[in-house]
Amino acid sequence: MRDEQAADAGHAGDAAHVADAEHLDRALRLERLTVAARVDAAARAGVVGHDPQDLHHALAFLDVLDLRTLTELERELDRPDSMVTRPPGTAPGLAAFLGRRYAASIPASRYHPSTSVPELAARLLDTLVFREIGLAHGTTMFGRAVARVKDALGLPPRDSLAATGFAEYGAPAVFLLLDVAASFATVQLTRTSAHITASMGYSGMDAYADALDACHFMTVPFARHLLRWRPAPDALVSTMRRGRLDGLGISPTDIDEDRLLTELAVLRVRLPELSAPYSSWHGPGAVRRRPRAGAGPEDEVRRAFVVAPADGDARTAGHAFQQRLTRRSWTVRARERRARLAVAAAAAAMALSSTPAWTTAQAVSLGQVFLAGLVGAVGVLAWAALLADREEDFFRTAATLSRSTVLQGRRDAALVSALRLLRPDDLARNRDGGLGRTVTVALEREGVVVLGRGWQPVARFHWLHVTRISAPTVPAPPAATSSEPHPAPSHGRTVHRVDFVIRRDGPDVAVSLPLERAKVAWTQRSFVETNPLKALVSGMESARYGWALSPAVAVPGRPDANERMRLLTGVDPVAGTRYEKEALDWEFGPRPRPPVRARRRQAVLGALVVAAIVWAVVAPVLALVAS
């Protein structure tokens, strides 16, 4: 017992000694850098353009920096090509280097938001640790590369990549990911911004922002690939040439291969040397070999949906801005691969039709075999056209339902139970409450309309009763087994839902729709492609506030718009106002007739599919059974 107490006392003493040593080391480094900042400011006091506030901000910044950042600052000051003493294009000196970064934490105006000091310190540490990557590939995409790597690894977005990434994944892995990300980002930006010229004026700024958003250079599958295989630069370029990186979410990939190879090879040999000083930053646990579960949620959403413009020539501005959002599923993949599926179906039908003749030792009729192959190919093409027409039928009908956003998703138990709780009388007719296999939600000027089977309105909710719209991502549940008490996350189907939170007497109810496709009105297609759910929710929130600000309601000089806006935001209660009666009359008033859909084309395509199955599959099977 005494030995254990003595050991505990010894460990406590060692910990206290280490803490005191670190505190003393930090104090000495802080004193050295503070003196350096004062000497630097005094030496440049007479320089034209020197900001006297830089010294004040630099000293305030030094007080909050941790020991690691102070150590990196000292190392940077000792370099012959230091970013502090010889910065490109800015004033030299430690006071300017730190002071102008710290100034971002002070809001210049109400339109210029500030950045928190811990976030600025994290950016400073990443700039110092990964200085060689920034100098080798340029600083234009450096910040975006750091952010994308953190997102792909599942690290906190406001923390330092060096501090959090080295602790979990090790310094060599993080240096490799950031170097590859910066290399791809630099070459991709050259490709996406090639059309921008100085003559474009202010529109060139929007085009440049679109060019930045169009660069997708780091995803969770790509990070998993890099951590597992550690490919050489030439192997990585060869993988891109074969189109393998498209399946990992990297785009665009039609970029300059020679320049990409040059960018990848600049620091690859030096990466072990650059990461060696940070081997002690690794945490006590084992080094992760793959990204965290649930990493990269925004990138996963981007890869889960296909964005396409509306078909046909745009006759109006609203039609030109319509974007079609479709969730990637087996139907989308089947339509994309219909040519290969048709060839496979033709071969299978030919083999199946010739099987009865071979079993009975009869002569094979080549004409019948080729006819069966043709019928099989036509059947697959008709099936793919049927899938495409069913989706096109939704977008055609959506254009007649609303000029705003229209959504469609699959019916599930959560959606039915929420609607039954809100509209028990309307959904009491049958088990599914009149909801078909798919449920459509259309946005009108007054609110949200839920459409069921046959595009019949099932429920309506006024904007005064819709308190919030969100798009949470629900991952697939893990597949637990008896041998795994803590199973790995499932790689199954992730559900992307759109929640409409409805106000009622008692707790609010969320009407949650599992999203499959949507018609979105948005001016910039690149933003929808990069942030599909964010654009969808933003468009619906705009329609919600448009009820209070639409020209038909809000007239300059009338307090009507302000009054409605206060009701929407929840500042004033809705109960007892004249707008409550207006909302209830719209929700429970007469409902318009649903649109009439012509399904003649789908009937013809369905008949072709059935005939092809009977001719190429059922008939040969029956003949084989009879023989």
XYZ file of C-alpha atoms in Angstrom:
627
model
C 0.000 0.000 0.000
C 2.804 2.358 0.882
C 4.581 1.483 -2.339
C 1.479 2.347 -4.357
C 1.093 5.680 -2.537
C 4.741 6.454 -3.148
C 4.369 5.622 -6.848
C 1.271 7.851 -7.151
C 3.107 10.667 -5.429
C 6.034 10.218 -7.805
C 3.771 10.351 -10.877
C 2.050 13.467 -9.556
C 5.402 15.093 -8.980
C 6.572 14.235 -12.486
C 3.383 15.689 -13.998
C 3.765 18.877 -12.010
C 7.409 19.133 -13.079
C 6.479 18.730 -16.760
C 3.747 21.354 -16.437
C 6.144 23.795 -14.780
C 8.737 23.200 -17.510
C 6.181 23.829 -20.255
C 4.974 26.988 -18.512
C 8.546 28.256 -18.192
C 9.315 27.397 -21.819
C 6.232 29.248 -23.009
C 7.086 32.277 -20.892
C 10.622 32.428 -22.307
C 9.426 32.103 -25.904
C 6.722 34.693 -25.352
C 9.243 37.109 -23.889
C 11.601 36.598 -26.843
C 8.869 37.152 -29.423
C 7.495 40.155 -27.562
C 10.926 41.788 -27.533
C 11.306 40.916 -31.233
C 7.967 42.541 -32.018
C 8.883 45.717 -30.118
C 12.308 45.956 -31.747
C 10.761 45.347 -35.144
C 8.129 48.037 -34.604
C 10.748 50.512 -33.334
C 12.979 49.860 -36.336
C 10.076 50.498 -38.720
C 8.519 53.426 -36.889
C 9.654 55.837 -39.559
C 8.705 53.691 -42.552
C 5.956 55.180 -44.702
C 2.784 53.098 -44.564
C 3.557 51.498 -41.200
C 0.408 51.036 -39.120
C 0.960 51.903 -35.441
C -1.914 49.592 -34.489
C 0.020 46.558 -35.722
C 2.223 46.452 -32.618
C -0.772 46.711 -30.279
C -2.601 43.923 -32.108
C 0.525 41.755 -32.347
C 1.170 41.925 -28.613
C -2.473 41.085 -27.886
C -2.237 38.126 -30.252
C 0.963 36.819 -28.665
C -0.746 36.640 -25.274
C -3.272 34.037 -26.469
C -0.999 31.807 -28.569
C -0.087 28.398 -27.208
C 3.403 26.915 -26.909
C 3.261 25.079 -30.243
C 2.407 28.217 -32.178
C 5.082 30.233 -30.393
C 7.621 27.529 -31.207
C 6.631 27.601 -34.885
C 6.938 31.393 -34.902
C 10.475 31.129 -33.567
C 11.358 28.593 -36.242
C 9.894 30.857 -38.897
C 11.935 33.849 -37.734
C 15.143 31.811 -38.032
C 14.495 30.832 -41.657
C 16.379 32.703 -44.400
C 13.171 32.854 -46.518
C 10.905 33.668 -43.595
C 7.318 34.710 -44.313
C 7.670 37.169 -41.429
C 10.761 39.106 -42.468
C 10.337 38.694 -46.243
C 6.620 38.329 -46.995
C 5.534 38.548 -50.650
C 3.575 41.709 -51.358
C 2.974 42.868 -47.763
C 4.788 44.852 -45.095
C 7.626 42.875 -43.444
C 8.055 42.354 -39.728
C 6.545 40.378 -36.892
C 4.258 43.225 -35.851
C 2.592 43.380 -39.265
C 2.563 39.572 -39.648
C 0.639 39.059 -36.398
C -1.185 42.364 -36.075
C -2.995 42.238 -39.385
C -4.171 38.706 -38.671
C -5.439 39.691 -35.236
C -7.252 42.690 -36.725
C -9.716 40.264 -38.340
C -11.153 39.601 -34.876
C -12.276 43.230 -34.603
C -15.482 43.949 -36.581
C -14.899 46.860 -38.931
C -18.639 47.442 -39.467
C -21.954 45.684 -39.195
C -21.423 44.331 -42.715
C -17.939 42.965 -41.969
C -18.243 40.082 -39.488
C -15.325 39.288 -37.252
C -13.455 36.001 -36.802
C -12.889 34.538 -33.354
C -9.374 34.720 -31.945
C -9.071 30.910 -31.420
C -9.953 30.377 -35.078
C -7.336 32.943 -36.136
C -4.765 31.178 -33.958
C -5.656 27.849 -35.583
C -5.202 29.342 -39.057
C -1.866 30.830 -38.014
C -0.613 27.462 -36.765
C -1.643 25.755 -40.029
C 0.044 28.504 -42.053
C 3.295 28.035 -40.152
C 3.286 24.223 -40.073
C 2.306 23.760 -43.731
C 4.293 26.729 -45.037
C 6.150 24.663 -47.608
C 2.895 23.418 -49.162
C 1.565 26.974 -49.379
C 4.766 28.249 -50.967
C 5.002 25.339 -53.413
C 1.411 25.408 -54.693
C 0.408 29.014 -54.043
C -1.801 30.565 -51.396
C -4.925 31.027 -53.540
C -6.383 27.599 -52.773
C -4.403 26.888 -49.600
C -7.203 27.833 -47.196
C -9.779 25.836 -49.157
C -7.435 22.840 -49.280
C -7.010 22.906 -45.488
C -10.780 23.159 -45.001
C -11.522 20.286 -47.411
C -8.962 17.997 -45.763
C -10.473 18.692 -42.346
C -13.931 17.956 -43.731
C -12.773 14.720 -45.388
C -11.141 13.502 -42.160
C -14.099 14.484 -39.977
C -12.138 17.047 -37.955
C -13.687 20.147 -36.341
C -13.858 22.919 -38.969
C -12.662 25.718 -36.669
C -9.727 23.858 -35.126
C -6.219 23.578 -36.473
C -5.593 20.813 -39.006
C -2.081 20.351 -37.636
C -3.154 20.087 -33.994
C -6.159 17.799 -34.490
C -5.029 15.934 -37.588
C -1.559 14.979 -36.322
C -3.057 13.678 -33.080
C -5.386 11.200 -34.851
C -3.865 10.419 -38.238
C -0.193 11.219 -37.785
C 1.832 13.971 -39.443
C 2.885 11.974 -42.577
C -0.732 11.180 -43.543
C -1.941 14.765 -43.072
C 0.983 16.199 -45.039
C 0.250 13.756 -47.871
C -3.471 14.606 -48.014
C -2.889 18.361 -47.936
C -0.155 18.208 -50.571
C -2.366 16.196 -52.949
C -5.369 18.452 -52.259
C -3.391 21.636 -52.915
C -1.934 20.155 -56.109
C -5.328 19.185 -57.534
C -6.918 22.464 -56.409
C -4.298 24.585 -58.150
C -4.619 22.770 -61.475
C -8.408 22.528 -61.293
C -8.776 26.271 -60.678
C -6.750 26.947 -63.826
C -9.219 24.767 -65.716
C -12.437 26.184 -64.240
C -11.362 29.852 -64.473
C -9.929 29.713 -68.002
C -12.946 31.550 -69.448
C -12.695 34.561 -67.116
C -11.270 37.743 -68.644
C -10.775 41.303 -67.429
C -13.469 42.566 -69.816
C -16.175 40.687 -67.885
C -16.299 43.412 -65.230
C -18.291 42.704 -62.090
C -19.745 39.548 -63.624
C -16.211 38.178 -63.577
C -16.330 38.169 -59.772
C -19.389 35.884 -59.831
C -17.726 33.734 -62.479
C -14.590 33.439 -60.332
C -16.678 32.422 -57.316
C -18.341 29.758 -59.471
C -14.907 28.597 -60.615
C -13.822 28.167 -57.000
C -16.983 26.222 -56.136
C -16.528 23.963 -59.167
C -13.212 22.600 -57.826
C -13.770 19.316 -55.953
C -10.325 18.045 -55.043
C -10.766 16.184 -51.752
C -13.553 13.834 -50.708
C -13.946 11.120 -48.104
C -13.510 8.232 -50.626
C -10.466 9.973 -52.107
C -8.945 10.484 -48.654
C -9.607 6.819 -47.858
C -7.873 5.840 -51.107
C -4.827 7.999 -50.343
C -4.496 6.773 -46.761
C -4.692 3.149 -47.848
C -2.486 3.059 -50.935
C -0.253 6.167 -50.679
C 0.016 6.301 -54.513
C 2.988 7.889 -56.235
C 2.400 11.011 -58.386
C 2.578 9.122 -61.693
C 0.241 6.398 -60.392
C -2.245 9.037 -59.258
C -2.206 10.748 -62.652
C -2.653 7.372 -64.350
C -5.643 6.646 -62.109
C -7.179 9.983 -63.104
C -6.528 9.259 -66.798
C -8.490 6.005 -66.553
C -11.460 7.830 -65.006
C -11.193 6.170 -61.610
C -11.147 9.459 -59.691
C -14.581 10.422 -61.029
C -16.056 7.630 -58.943
C -14.292 9.076 -55.883
C -16.016 12.454 -56.307
C -13.077 14.366 -57.820
C -14.066 16.856 -60.535
C -13.104 18.197 -62.932
C -10.629 15.548 -64.049
C -10.096 16.773 -67.629
C -7.156 18.895 -66.496
C -3.550 19.327 -67.587
C -1.898 16.022 -66.663
C 1.669 17.286 -67.106
C 1.147 20.220 -64.791
C -0.639 18.020 -62.250
C 2.276 15.607 -62.278
C 4.648 18.532 -61.731
C 2.606 19.857 -58.802
C 2.372 16.426 -57.185
C 6.102 15.792 -57.523
C 7.304 19.141 -56.119
C 7.225 18.106 -52.446
C 6.565 14.362 -52.522
C 10.182 13.425 -51.803
C 10.450 16.014 -49.006
C 7.213 15.066 -47.207
C 8.915 12.647 -44.744
C 11.456 15.359 -43.915
C 8.746 18.007 -43.439
C 6.583 15.788 -41.210
C 9.409 14.391 -39.050
C 9.556 17.321 -36.537
C 5.890 16.726 -35.651
C 6.064 13.054 -34.745
C 5.636 13.948 -31.073
C 2.253 15.613 -31.773
C 0.580 12.221 -32.208
C -1.876 11.259 -29.482
C -1.717 8.193 -27.231
C -4.012 6.031 -29.395
C -3.291 4.180 -32.618
C -2.997 6.108 -35.867
C -6.216 6.114 -37.890
C -5.970 4.461 -41.297
C -9.277 5.739 -42.644
C -11.480 8.819 -42.111
C -13.949 9.014 -39.280
C -17.452 7.667 -39.678
C -19.773 10.440 -40.848
C -16.956 12.595 -42.223
C -17.658 14.895 -45.149
C -21.454 15.319 -44.858
C -21.634 18.166 -47.392
C -19.534 16.256 -49.891
C -21.707 13.173 -49.400
C -24.815 15.249 -50.158
C -23.196 16.673 -53.302
C -22.370 13.214 -54.612
C -25.802 11.843 -53.692
C -27.757 14.103 -56.088
C -27.657 14.807 -59.806
C -28.412 18.373 -60.928
C -29.659 19.061 -64.456
C -31.354 22.051 -66.131
C -34.952 21.976 -67.268
C -35.575 20.369 -70.666
C -36.524 22.418 -73.687
C -35.839 26.003 -74.676
C -36.394 28.512 -71.881
C -39.338 30.756 -72.729
C -39.281 32.721 -69.472
C -36.688 33.688 -66.873
C -38.350 31.396 -64.328
C -38.064 28.442 -66.691
C -34.399 29.250 -67.348
C -33.614 29.206 -63.621
C -35.324 25.875 -62.921
C -32.920 23.147 -61.799
C -33.795 19.465 -61.523
C -32.500 17.688 -58.456
C -32.516 13.875 -58.588
C -31.170 11.471 -56.018
C -28.719 8.905 -57.361
C -30.341 5.483 -57.212
C -30.452 2.268 -59.183
C -32.899 3.855 -61.640
C -30.443 6.650 -62.451
C -27.575 4.180 -62.845
C -29.727 1.949 -65.044
C -30.539 4.835 -67.386
C -26.888 5.854 -67.538
C -25.844 2.289 -68.452
C -28.767 1.400 -70.707
C -26.520 0.740 -73.726
C -24.441 -1.866 -71.882
C -27.565 -3.361 -70.322
C -29.154 -3.671 -73.775
C -26.124 -5.568 -75.098
C -26.131 -7.877 -72.078
C -29.893 -8.471 -72.404
C -29.516 -9.268 -76.118
C -26.774 -11.815 -75.399
C -28.789 -13.400 -72.583
C -31.930 -13.612 -74.753
C -29.980 -15.193 -77.614
C -28.464 -17.782 -75.294
C -31.808 -18.503 -73.661
C -33.644 -18.878 -76.972
C -31.083 -21.356 -78.336
C -31.043 -23.519 -75.192
C -34.196 -25.623 -76.038
C -32.802 -26.494 -79.460
C -29.467 -27.619 -78.023
C -31.135 -29.785 -75.380
C -33.270 -31.576 -77.979
C -30.410 -31.863 -80.533
C -32.392 -29.878 -83.079
C -31.042 -27.367 -85.558
C -30.737 -23.852 -84.174
C -32.695 -21.222 -86.107
C -30.332 -18.282 -86.437
C -33.143 -15.943 -87.406
C -35.092 -16.823 -84.299
C -31.999 -16.403 -82.149
C -31.205 -12.979 -83.559
C -34.846 -11.959 -83.263
C -34.808 -12.952 -79.599
C -31.667 -10.870 -79.065
C -33.297 -7.899 -80.760
C -36.404 -8.272 -78.629
C -34.284 -8.458 -75.460
C -32.379 -5.292 -76.361
C -35.601 -3.449 -77.235
C -37.143 -4.569 -73.963
C -34.247 -3.177 -71.902
C -34.261 0.105 -73.823
C -38.027 0.396 -73.344
C -37.590 -0.308 -69.626
C -34.963 2.430 -69.312
C -37.199 4.824 -71.275
C -40.092 3.949 -68.944
C -37.996 4.823 -65.891
C -36.929 8.115 -67.487
C -40.509 8.968 -68.493
C -41.835 8.368 -64.994
C -39.281 10.823 -63.655
C -39.980 13.262 -66.483
C -43.682 12.985 -65.657
C -42.973 14.404 -62.203
C -41.075 17.406 -63.559
C -43.749 18.089 -66.200
C -46.465 18.042 -63.574
C -44.341 20.029 -61.110
C -44.069 22.852 -63.649
C -47.877 23.134 -63.652
C -48.223 22.825 -59.881
C -45.978 25.661 -58.772
C -43.531 28.196 -60.120
C -41.520 27.669 -56.953
C -40.083 24.494 -55.431
C -41.762 21.085 -55.716
C -40.415 18.023 -53.876
C -41.139 14.314 -54.089
C -40.122 11.480 -51.796
C -41.086 8.020 -50.687
C -43.780 7.441 -48.090
C -42.571 6.050 -44.772
C -44.012 5.474 -41.315
C -42.598 8.696 -39.830
C -44.229 10.828 -42.529
C -47.628 9.105 -42.202
C -47.644 9.329 -38.395
C -46.776 13.054 -38.463
C -49.563 13.814 -40.941
C -52.046 11.734 -38.937
C -51.129 13.711 -35.838
C -51.705 17.020 -37.620
C -54.678 16.071 -39.836
C -56.415 13.057 -38.229
C -59.721 13.591 -40.068
C -58.184 13.963 -43.534
C -56.049 10.824 -43.206
C -58.705 8.599 -41.583
C -60.052 7.248 -44.899
C -57.674 4.280 -45.210
C -54.487 2.859 -43.797
C -52.095 5.085 -45.737
C -54.359 8.137 -45.564
C -54.583 8.579 -49.336
C -50.801 8.759 -49.668
C -49.344 6.820 -52.541
C -45.984 5.129 -52.730
C -44.516 8.568 -53.453
C -45.545 11.808 -51.753
C -45.263 15.235 -53.380
C -44.899 18.554 -51.573
C -45.599 21.723 -53.571
C -44.924 25.281 -52.411
C -47.579 27.906 -53.079
C -47.680 31.570 -52.159
C -49.704 30.878 -49.013
C -47.931 27.748 -47.799
C -47.128 24.064 -48.328
C -49.415 21.530 -50.021
C -48.938 17.776 -49.474
C -50.165 15.719 -52.444
C -50.924 12.019 -52.305
C -52.154 9.403 -54.732
C -53.257 10.834 -58.070
C -51.851 14.262 -57.134
C -54.798 14.733 -54.766
C -54.187 17.343 -51.997
C -53.996 15.552 -48.646
C -53.025 18.393 -46.296
C -52.103 22.056 -46.481
C -50.072 24.115 -44.014
C -49.963 27.911 -44.100
C -46.623 29.682 -43.770
C -47.787 31.082 -40.427
C -47.868 27.514 -39.104
C -44.503 26.471 -40.639
C -41.907 27.579 -38.103
C -38.758 26.094 -39.652
C -37.499 24.224 -42.710
C -34.359 22.096 -42.501
C -32.654 19.235 -44.330
C -31.063 16.809 -41.838
C -29.035 13.850 -43.102
C -29.892 10.543 -41.433
C -27.155 7.898 -41.898
C -28.054 4.281 -42.433
C -28.328 2.359 -39.143
C -25.365 0.150 -38.272
C -25.749 -3.557 -38.821
C -25.164 -4.986 -35.347
C -23.996 -8.573 -34.985
C -23.563 -10.805 -32.013
C -19.814 -10.911 -32.458
C -19.454 -7.140 -32.702
C -20.763 -5.239 -29.663
C -19.599 -1.987 -31.261
C -20.158 -2.503 -35.004
C -18.582 -0.344 -37.662
C -20.795 2.280 -39.292
C -22.927 0.962 -42.112
C -22.209 1.929 -45.678
C -25.868 1.525 -46.628
C -28.298 4.009 -48.005
C -28.168 7.418 -46.334
C -31.550 9.124 -46.110
C -31.707 12.824 -46.959
C -34.858 14.309 -45.516
C -36.565 17.686 -45.687
C -38.329 18.643 -42.433
C -41.217 21.091 -42.214
C -41.729 21.943 -38.535
C -45.439 22.696 -38.048
C -46.762 24.801 -35.154
C -49.770 23.450 -33.270
C -51.329 23.390 -29.814
C -48.689 21.526 -27.887
C -45.249 20.434 -29.120
C -44.360 21.243 -32.702
C -44.475 18.372 -35.206
C -41.885 17.784 -37.946
C -43.298 16.545 -41.254
C -40.224 14.761 -42.603
C -40.084 13.820 -46.297
C -37.363 11.402 -47.549
C -36.216 13.347 -50.609
C -35.928 11.619 -53.993
C -36.238 14.483 -56.497
C -37.139 18.155 -56.592
C -37.651 21.107 -58.900
C -35.592 24.024 -57.595
C -35.668 27.630 -58.742
C -32.097 28.962 -58.466
C -30.065 31.372 -60.578
C -26.605 29.805 -60.139
C -26.499 26.153 -61.153
C -22.962 25.732 -59.786
C -24.183 26.512 -56.269
C -26.958 23.917 -56.565
C -24.446 21.327 -57.758
C -22.121 22.040 -54.835
C -24.774 22.517 -52.111
C -28.001 20.876 -53.344
C -29.832 20.651 -50.022
C -28.667 24.075 -48.883
C -29.978 25.629 -52.101
C -33.240 23.713 -51.718
C -33.820 24.888 -48.143
C -32.784 28.471 -48.959
C -35.236 28.586 -51.856
C -38.081 27.358 -49.654
C -37.223 29.850 -46.907
C -37.300 32.601 -49.525
C -40.763 31.450 -50.608
C -41.838 31.461 -46.958
C -40.782 35.052 -46.416
C -42.103 35.959 -49.841
C -45.634 35.578 -48.458
C -45.051 38.652 -46.317
C -43.092 40.634 -48.904
C -44.833 39.742 -52.179
C -46.125 42.718 -54.243
C -49.673 41.443 -53.970
C -49.540 41.846 -50.208
C -46.876 44.383 -49.259
C -47.315 47.903 -50.638
C -44.784 50.667 -49.812
C -46.073 52.716 -46.943
C -48.356 50.013 -45.535
C -47.492 48.345 -42.222
C -48.921 45.077 -43.545
C -45.548 43.602 -44.564
C -43.896 44.389 -41.216
C -46.835 42.900 -39.351
C -46.712 39.677 -41.342
C -42.960 39.434 -40.950
C -43.253 39.677 -37.169
C -45.800 36.865 -37.239
C -43.558 34.677 -39.400
C -40.515 35.136 -37.167
C -42.538 34.400 -34.019
C -42.113 37.843 -32.494
C -45.902 38.305 -32.288
C -48.397 35.499 -31.570
C -50.609 34.371 -34.440
C -53.613 33.434 -32.306
C -56.355 36.029 -32.288
C -55.122 37.980 -35.315
C -56.958 38.453 -38.587
C -54.242 36.452 -40.294
C -55.115 33.330 -38.284
C -58.541 33.161 -39.938
C -56.897 33.725 -43.329
C -54.516 30.815 -42.706
C -57.273 28.454 -41.499
C -59.530 29.319 -44.429
C -56.738 28.454 -46.839
C -55.775 25.230 -45.073
C -59.313 23.821 -44.801
C -60.958 25.594 -47.715
C -61.882 24.119 -51.125
C -59.008 22.365 -52.804
C -58.212 22.807 -56.510
C -58.530 19.945 -58.955
C -55.337 17.952 -59.494
C -53.590 18.144 -62.847
C -54.519 15.582 -65.482
C -51.620 13.448 -66.615
C -51.451 11.674 -69.970
C -49.881 8.272 -69.396
C -50.282 6.886 -72.925
C -46.530 6.851 -73.475
C -45.907 4.977 -70.232
C -48.599 2.430 -71.134
C -46.963 1.770 -74.514
C -43.501 1.414 -72.971
C -44.853 -0.907 -70.278
C -46.522 -3.077 -72.914
C -43.224 -3.304 -74.814
C -41.391 -4.397 -71.646
C -44.002 -7.086 -70.894
C -43.974 -8.338 -74.500
C -40.169 -8.533 -74.484
C -40.175 -10.521 -71.252
C -42.769 -12.949 -72.599
C -40.988 -13.375 -75.947
C -37.359 -13.545 -74.777
C -37.728 -15.174 -71.340
C -41.075 -16.881 -70.731
C -41.423 -18.568 -74.115
C -37.917 -20.143 -74.126
C -38.363 -21.307 -70.538
C -41.704 -22.947 -71.361
C -40.167 -24.585 -74.422
C -37.281 -25.875 -72.326
C -39.688 -27.293 -69.735
C -41.791 -28.952 -72.446
C -38.734 -30.570 -74.019
